[in-house]
Short mmCIF file of C-alpha atoms in Angstrom, two decimals:
data_model
loop_
_atom_site.label_atom_id
_atom_site.label_comp_id
_atom_site.label_asym_id
_atom_site.label_seq_id
_atom_site.Cartn_x
_atom_site.Cartn_y
_atom_site.Cartn_z
CA MET O 1 78.31 209.26 117.46
CA LEU O 2 76.64 208.50 114.39
CA GLU O 3 74.81 212.55 114.10
CA VAL O 4 78.81 213.73 115.31
CA VAL O 5 79.93 211.93 112.37
CA SER O 6 77.70 213.21 110.26
CA ARG O 7 77.86 217.02 110.53
CA VAL O 8 82.04 216.68 111.32
CA THR O 9 82.13 215.02 107.73
CA ARG O 10 79.14 217.52 106.15
CA ILE O 11 81.82 220.10 107.64
CA LEU O 12 84.80 219.06 106.02
CA ALA O 13 82.92 218.31 102.49
CA ALA O 14 81.49 222.59 102.70
CA ALA O 15 85.35 223.73 103.67
CA ALA O 16 86.43 221.28 101.00
CA ARG O 17 84.36 223.09 98.46
CA LEU O 18 85.36 227.00 99.58
CA GLY O 19 89.15 225.04 99.32
CA CYS O 20 88.59 224.23 96.01
CA ILE O 21 86.91 227.92 95.00
CA ALA O 22 89.74 229.86 96.60
CA LEU O 23 91.89 227.78 95.17
CA CYS O 24 90.67 228.70 91.51
CA LEU O 25 91.11 232.27 91.97
CA VAL O 26 93.06 232.92 93.83
CA THR O 27 95.86 230.00 92.36
CA GLY O 28 95.45 231.44 89.18
CA LEU O 29 98.12 228.97 87.29
CA ALA O 30 97.52 226.16 84.72
CA CYS O 31 99.83 223.55 83.93
CA ILE O 32 100.85 221.98 81.01
CA ALA O 33 103.83 221.29 79.83
CA LEU O 34 106.05 220.57 77.54
CA GLY O 35 107.55 216.59 76.77
CA ARG O 36 107.73 214.71 80.20
CA ALA O 37 105.55 216.60 81.95
CA GLN O 38 102.56 216.30 79.84
CA ALA O 39 98.49 217.94 80.36
CA GLN O 40 96.63 217.36 83.80
CA SER O 41 93.08 215.78 83.50
CA CYS O 42 91.28 213.66 85.83
CA HIS O 43 90.57 211.21 82.87
CA THR O 44 94.83 210.68 81.79
CA VAL O 45 97.82 210.28 84.12
CA ALA O 46 100.15 213.52 83.67
CA SER O 47 103.91 212.37 83.19
CA LEU O 48 105.61 214.26 86.48
CA ARG O 49 108.96 213.72 85.02
CA PRO O 50 111.70 216.86 85.21
CA THR O 51 112.30 218.29 81.36
CA GLN O 52 115.30 218.20 79.59
CA PRO O 53 116.77 221.33 77.93
CA THR O 54 116.36 220.21 74.13
CA SER O 55 116.21 223.00 70.94
CA GLY O 56 114.61 220.27 69.14
CA LEU O 57 111.50 218.02 69.00
CA SER O 58 110.81 215.79 70.91
CA TYR O 59 108.00 213.21 71.17
CA ARG O 60 105.41 211.27 73.81
CA VAL O 61 102.52 208.30 73.35
CA ALA O 62 101.29 206.69 75.61
CA LEU O 63 98.36 203.98 76.97
CA THR O 64 95.64 204.75 79.83
CA GLY O 65 93.77 201.97 80.77
CA THR O 66 90.69 202.99 83.08
CA PHE O 67 89.03 200.90 86.01
CA GLY O 68 85.94 203.47 87.29
CA SER O 69 82.93 201.95 89.15
CA PHE O 70 79.57 204.57 90.23
CA ALA O 71 76.58 205.13 92.78
CA ASP O 72 73.94 206.98 92.91
CA ALA O 73 70.22 207.06 93.68
CA ALA O 74 69.65 206.34 90.37
CA VAL O 75 71.90 203.86 89.05
CA SER O 76 75.12 201.89 90.15
CA GLY O 77 77.35 200.76 87.50
CA GLU O 78 81.26 200.59 86.27
CA TYR O 79 83.84 201.46 83.51
CA GLN O 80 86.67 200.15 81.60
CA GLY O 81 88.41 202.82 79.45
CA LEU O 82 91.48 202.45 76.95
CA LEU O 83 93.33 206.68 76.08
CA VAL O 84 95.53 206.51 73.56
CA SER O 85 97.59 210.03 73.64
CA GLY O 86 100.46 211.50 71.29
CA LEU O 87 102.37 215.02 72.25
CA ILE O 88 104.84 216.83 69.72
CA SER O 89 106.86 219.28 71.73
CA HIS O 90 109.29 222.15 71.17
CA PRO O 91 111.15 224.46 74.01
CA TRP O 92 108.08 227.19 72.62
CA PHE O 93 105.33 224.96 71.18
CA SER O 94 103.82 221.63 71.82
CA ALA O 95 100.32 220.13 71.21
CA GLU O 96 98.89 216.42 72.19
CA LEU O 97 96.20 214.30 70.48
CA TYR O 98 93.80 211.62 72.04
CA LEU O 99 91.38 209.55 72.12
CA PRO O 100 89.52 207.12 74.55
CA GLY O 101 87.39 203.99 74.39
CA TYR O 102 85.51 202.52 76.85
CA ARG O 103 83.07 199.88 77.73
CA ILE O 104 79.64 200.93 80.65
CA ALA O 105 78.31 198.15 82.82
CA LYS O 106 74.79 199.56 84.64
CA THR O 107 71.92 198.04 86.55
CA GLY O 108 70.60 195.94 83.28
CA SER O 109 72.67 196.86 80.65
CA HIS O 110 76.00 197.45 79.14
CA ASP O 111 77.66 199.32 75.92
CA TYR O 112 81.03 199.97 74.09
CA GLY O 113 82.07 203.01 72.37
CA PHE O 114 84.28 205.96 71.97
CA GLY O 115 84.60 208.80 73.80
CA ASN O 116 84.88 212.56 72.95
CA PRO O 117 88.45 212.75 70.72
CA GLY O 118 90.30 216.17 71.61
CA VAL O 119 93.37 217.81 71.34
CA ASP O 120 95.27 220.21 73.13
CA VAL O 121 97.35 222.87 72.33
CA ARG O 122 100.14 225.50 74.59
CA GLY O 123 102.34 228.44 74.40
CA HIS O 124 105.68 228.35 76.32
CA VAL O 125 105.79 232.23 76.53
CA TYR O 126 108.16 232.46 79.08
CA ARG O 127 110.39 229.42 79.52
CA ALA O 128 114.07 229.71 82.23
CA ASP O 129 117.40 229.16 80.40
CA ASP O 130 117.49 226.09 82.71
CA ASP O 131 113.87 224.79 82.25
CA THR O 132 113.74 225.38 85.84
CA LEU O 133 110.26 227.30 85.27
CA ILE O 134 107.89 226.85 81.82
CA ALA O 135 104.51 229.03 82.09
CA GLY O 136 102.32 229.83 79.08
CA PRO O 137 98.48 230.07 77.63
CA GLU O 138 96.18 227.00 77.05
CA LEU O 139 93.68 226.27 74.78
CA ALA O 140 91.91 222.89 74.02
CA LEU O 141 89.21 220.84 72.49
CA THR O 142 87.32 218.31 72.70
CA LEU O 143 84.52 217.55 69.81
CA PRO O 144 81.84 215.53 68.95
CA ALA O 145 83.07 212.31 67.47
CA GLY O 146 82.08 210.12 70.21
CA SER O 147 79.74 207.15 71.11
CA SER O 148 76.34 208.36 70.21
CA ASN O 149 75.74 206.83 74.27
CA GLU O 150 75.43 210.23 76.30
CA ASP O 151 77.38 208.06 79.56
CA LEU O 152 80.19 207.99 77.40
CA ALA O 153 80.71 210.92 75.04
CA MET O 154 79.03 214.49 74.69
CA GLN O 155 77.29 215.30 71.93
CA HIS O 156 78.71 219.11 70.93
CA THR O 157 82.13 220.65 71.61
CA MET O 158 83.52 221.85 74.38
CA LEU O 159 86.16 224.64 74.15
CA MET O 160 88.83 225.20 77.41
CA ALA O 161 91.15 227.46 77.37
CA GLY O 162 93.56 228.55 80.47
CA GLY O 163 97.50 229.00 81.42
CA PHE O 164 100.09 226.21 83.00
CA LEU O 165 102.76 227.27 85.06
CA LEU O 166 105.72 224.00 85.98
CA TRP O 167 108.78 224.72 89.08
CA GLN O 168 110.81 222.35 88.43
CA GLN O 169 113.77 222.16 90.78
CA GLY O 170 115.72 218.70 91.42
CA SER O 171 114.33 215.97 92.31
CA TYR O 172 111.05 217.59 92.43
CA THR O 173 108.73 219.01 90.63
CA VAL O 174 105.19 220.62 90.57
CA LEU O 175 102.69 221.68 88.05
CA ALA O 176 99.80 223.97 88.06
CA GLN O 177 96.32 224.45 85.92
CA LEU O 178 93.82 227.14 85.50
CA ALA O 179 90.82 227.03 82.77
CA TYR O 180 87.74 227.86 82.14
CA GLY O 181 85.38 225.67 79.69
CA ARG O 182 82.36 226.08 78.09
CA ALA O 183 79.78 223.60 75.52
CA LEU O 184 79.76 225.89 72.45
CA THR O 185 77.38 224.06 70.57
CA GLY O 186 74.84 221.36 71.88
CA GLY O 187 74.67 222.61 75.50
CA HIS O 188 71.02 222.13 76.23
CA ALA O 189 72.41 217.93 76.66
CA HIS O 190 74.10 219.35 79.94
CA GLY O 191 70.20 220.49 81.87
CA ALA O 192 70.31 217.07 83.85
CA GLY O 193 73.93 217.77 85.26
CA PRO O 194 77.17 217.32 83.98
CA MET O 195 78.09 214.07 81.57
CA PRO O 196 79.14 212.04 80.52
CA LEU O 197 78.89 209.69 82.92
CA VAL O 198 82.52 208.37 82.18
CA SER O 199 84.29 212.26 82.47
CA PRO O 200 82.01 214.14 83.62
CA MET O 201 81.82 217.73 83.16
CA ASN O 202 79.69 220.90 83.71
CA ARG O 203 78.16 222.76 80.65
CA SER O 204 80.34 226.06 81.78
CA GLU O 205 83.41 225.88 84.80
CA LEU O 206 85.98 226.86 85.67
CA SER O 207 88.72 224.13 86.30
CA HIS O 208 91.91 223.30 87.86
CA ALA O 209 94.76 220.87 88.20
CA ILE O 210 97.61 220.73 90.62
CA GLY O 211 100.02 217.84 90.72
CA ALA O 212 103.40 217.22 92.14
CA SER O 213 105.92 214.71 92.08
CA ALA O 214 109.26 213.76 94.29
CA ARG O 215 111.70 211.32 93.51
CA ILE O 216 112.50 208.73 96.27
CA HIS O 217 114.69 206.25 94.26
CA ASP O 218 116.77 206.91 90.56
CA ASN O 219 113.77 205.63 89.39
CA LEU O 220 110.65 205.97 91.36
CA ARG O 221 108.72 208.66 91.53
CA VAL O 222 105.81 209.42 94.30
CA THR O 223 102.65 212.03 92.74
CA GLY O 224 100.05 213.93 93.67
CA ARG O 225 96.79 215.41 91.93
CA LEU O 226 94.16 217.85 93.57
CA ILE O 227 91.82 217.96 90.52
CA GLY O 228 88.30 220.07 90.13
CA ALA O 229 86.39 222.61 89.07
CA VAL O 230 83.75 224.72 89.44
CA ASN O 231 80.75 225.03 87.94
CA LEU O 232 80.18 228.54 86.79
CA PHE O 233 76.90 230.19 84.85
CA ASP O 234 75.04 226.46 85.18
CA HIS O 235 72.65 226.20 87.65
CA ASN O 236 72.25 223.04 87.00
CA GLY O 237 75.55 222.01 87.42
CA ALA O 238 77.95 220.59 90.20
CA PRO O 239 81.39 221.08 91.73
CA ARG O 240 83.49 218.57 92.02
CA GLU O 241 87.11 218.36 93.52
CA LEU O 242 89.58 214.85 93.46
CA VAL O 243 92.29 213.40 95.39
CA ALA O 244 94.81 211.30 93.85
CA PRO O 245 97.84 209.55 94.80
CA GLY O 246 100.63 207.46 92.59
CA LEU O 247 103.63 206.20 91.99
CA GLN O 248 105.76 206.03 88.54
CA LEU O 249 108.06 203.87 87.24
CA VAL O 250 111.12 205.53 84.66
CA LEU O 251 113.53 203.26 83.01
CA GLY O 252 115.31 205.55 80.38
CA PRO O 253 112.43 206.46 77.80
CA LEU O 254 109.72 204.43 78.87
CA ASP O 255 107.86 205.20 82.53
CA ALA O 256 104.74 203.80 84.32
CA SER O 257 102.31 205.23 86.37
CA LEU O 258 99.52 203.93 88.53
CA GLU O 259 97.02 206.44 90.59
CA LEU O 260 94.11 206.52 92.79
CA GLN O 261 91.85 209.09 92.21
CA LEU O 262 89.25 209.44 95.19
CA PRO O 263 86.11 211.72 95.46
CA VAL O 264 86.20 214.61 98.17
CA VAL O 265 83.81 216.73 96.87
CA GLY O 266 80.67 215.80 95.33
CA LYS O 267 79.90 212.52 92.89
CA PRO O 268 81.90 211.83 89.75
CA PHE O 269 82.17 208.25 90.44
CA ALA O 270 82.98 206.16 93.42
CA SER O 271 86.51 205.92 93.10
CA ARG O 272 89.11 205.45 89.69
CA THR O 273 92.35 203.83 88.82
CA LEU O 274 94.32 204.27 86.45
CA VAL O 275 97.24 202.80 84.90
CA SER O 276 99.56 203.82 81.86
CA VAL O 277 102.21 203.18 80.24
CA GLY O 278 104.17 205.30 77.72
CA ALA O 279 107.30 206.65 76.19
CA GLN O 280 109.65 209.53 74.60
CA TRP O 281 112.30 209.63 72.59
#
C-alpha cells in the first residue's frame, strides 16, 4: 500500500511540474494591476480587490507578516518576517517599493536582518474604458542592500522583466503574470541552488503567478493563487510551485488578508502563512 501511495505521489509531482512548465509557456500572461490589485509574489499577499476607474493618482500602503518553516536533510527551522510596501498608481502606470525584514532560527542558531529591497514598475499599455481589462509590461528589480546572511538576502541584483493581465467583472477578479528573472551580478552564489532561504529564487528562471478572487459577502472575498517558477539555463536550480488559498476582508479603504502557502513542486519551504493589512486612498 505504501508503495502505491509513493508511486501516486511521484506521478502527481511530475504532472504538477509539467503543468508548471506548460503554464509558463502557454499562458503568456502577467499580472500586476494598479491601485487595488497589486503585484503578486510569493512573499506578499496580492490585494485582489476590483479596481475603480480613476483619472488621477491613487496610493496604497501595506504591512505583511510572514510565518514559515523549512526542513530538509541538511537543516530545519523557522522564520518570521515583516514586509513594508508602498504603491503609487496612475491610470497608465504604477510603481511599488518594498522592504522586508526577517528573523530566522535554524538548528542551534538564529539571526535577524533585512531581506532584499525591491522596486516594481508597470505600464498600463492597454486599459478598457470600464477597467474590466488592463494589461501591459512590467520591470522589477531587487537590490543587494539586505543582510550579509545569505539565508536572509541575496548579495546581488536580480532583474525580472515580463507583463501582466487583469480581468475583473462584477464579483470576480483574475490576475495573471509571466516574467523572466536573472541575476545580474554575483550570480555564482546560486551555485548551491535557489536562495535566499526565506524567499528562494533561481539564478535564472521563468516565473508565473495567477490569482483569482470572488466576493462571497459585501465585505468578504475568497482568494486563491498559483505561484511558481521553472529554472532556465541554471543546472543547479530547481522548479517550485505553490498553491495559496486565502480570505480577504474589505472595510472601505482598509483591507486585511490571510493566506496559506503550500508547495506542490519542490521544497522552497514546508509551509508558510501570510497575514497582511493595507490601506488605499
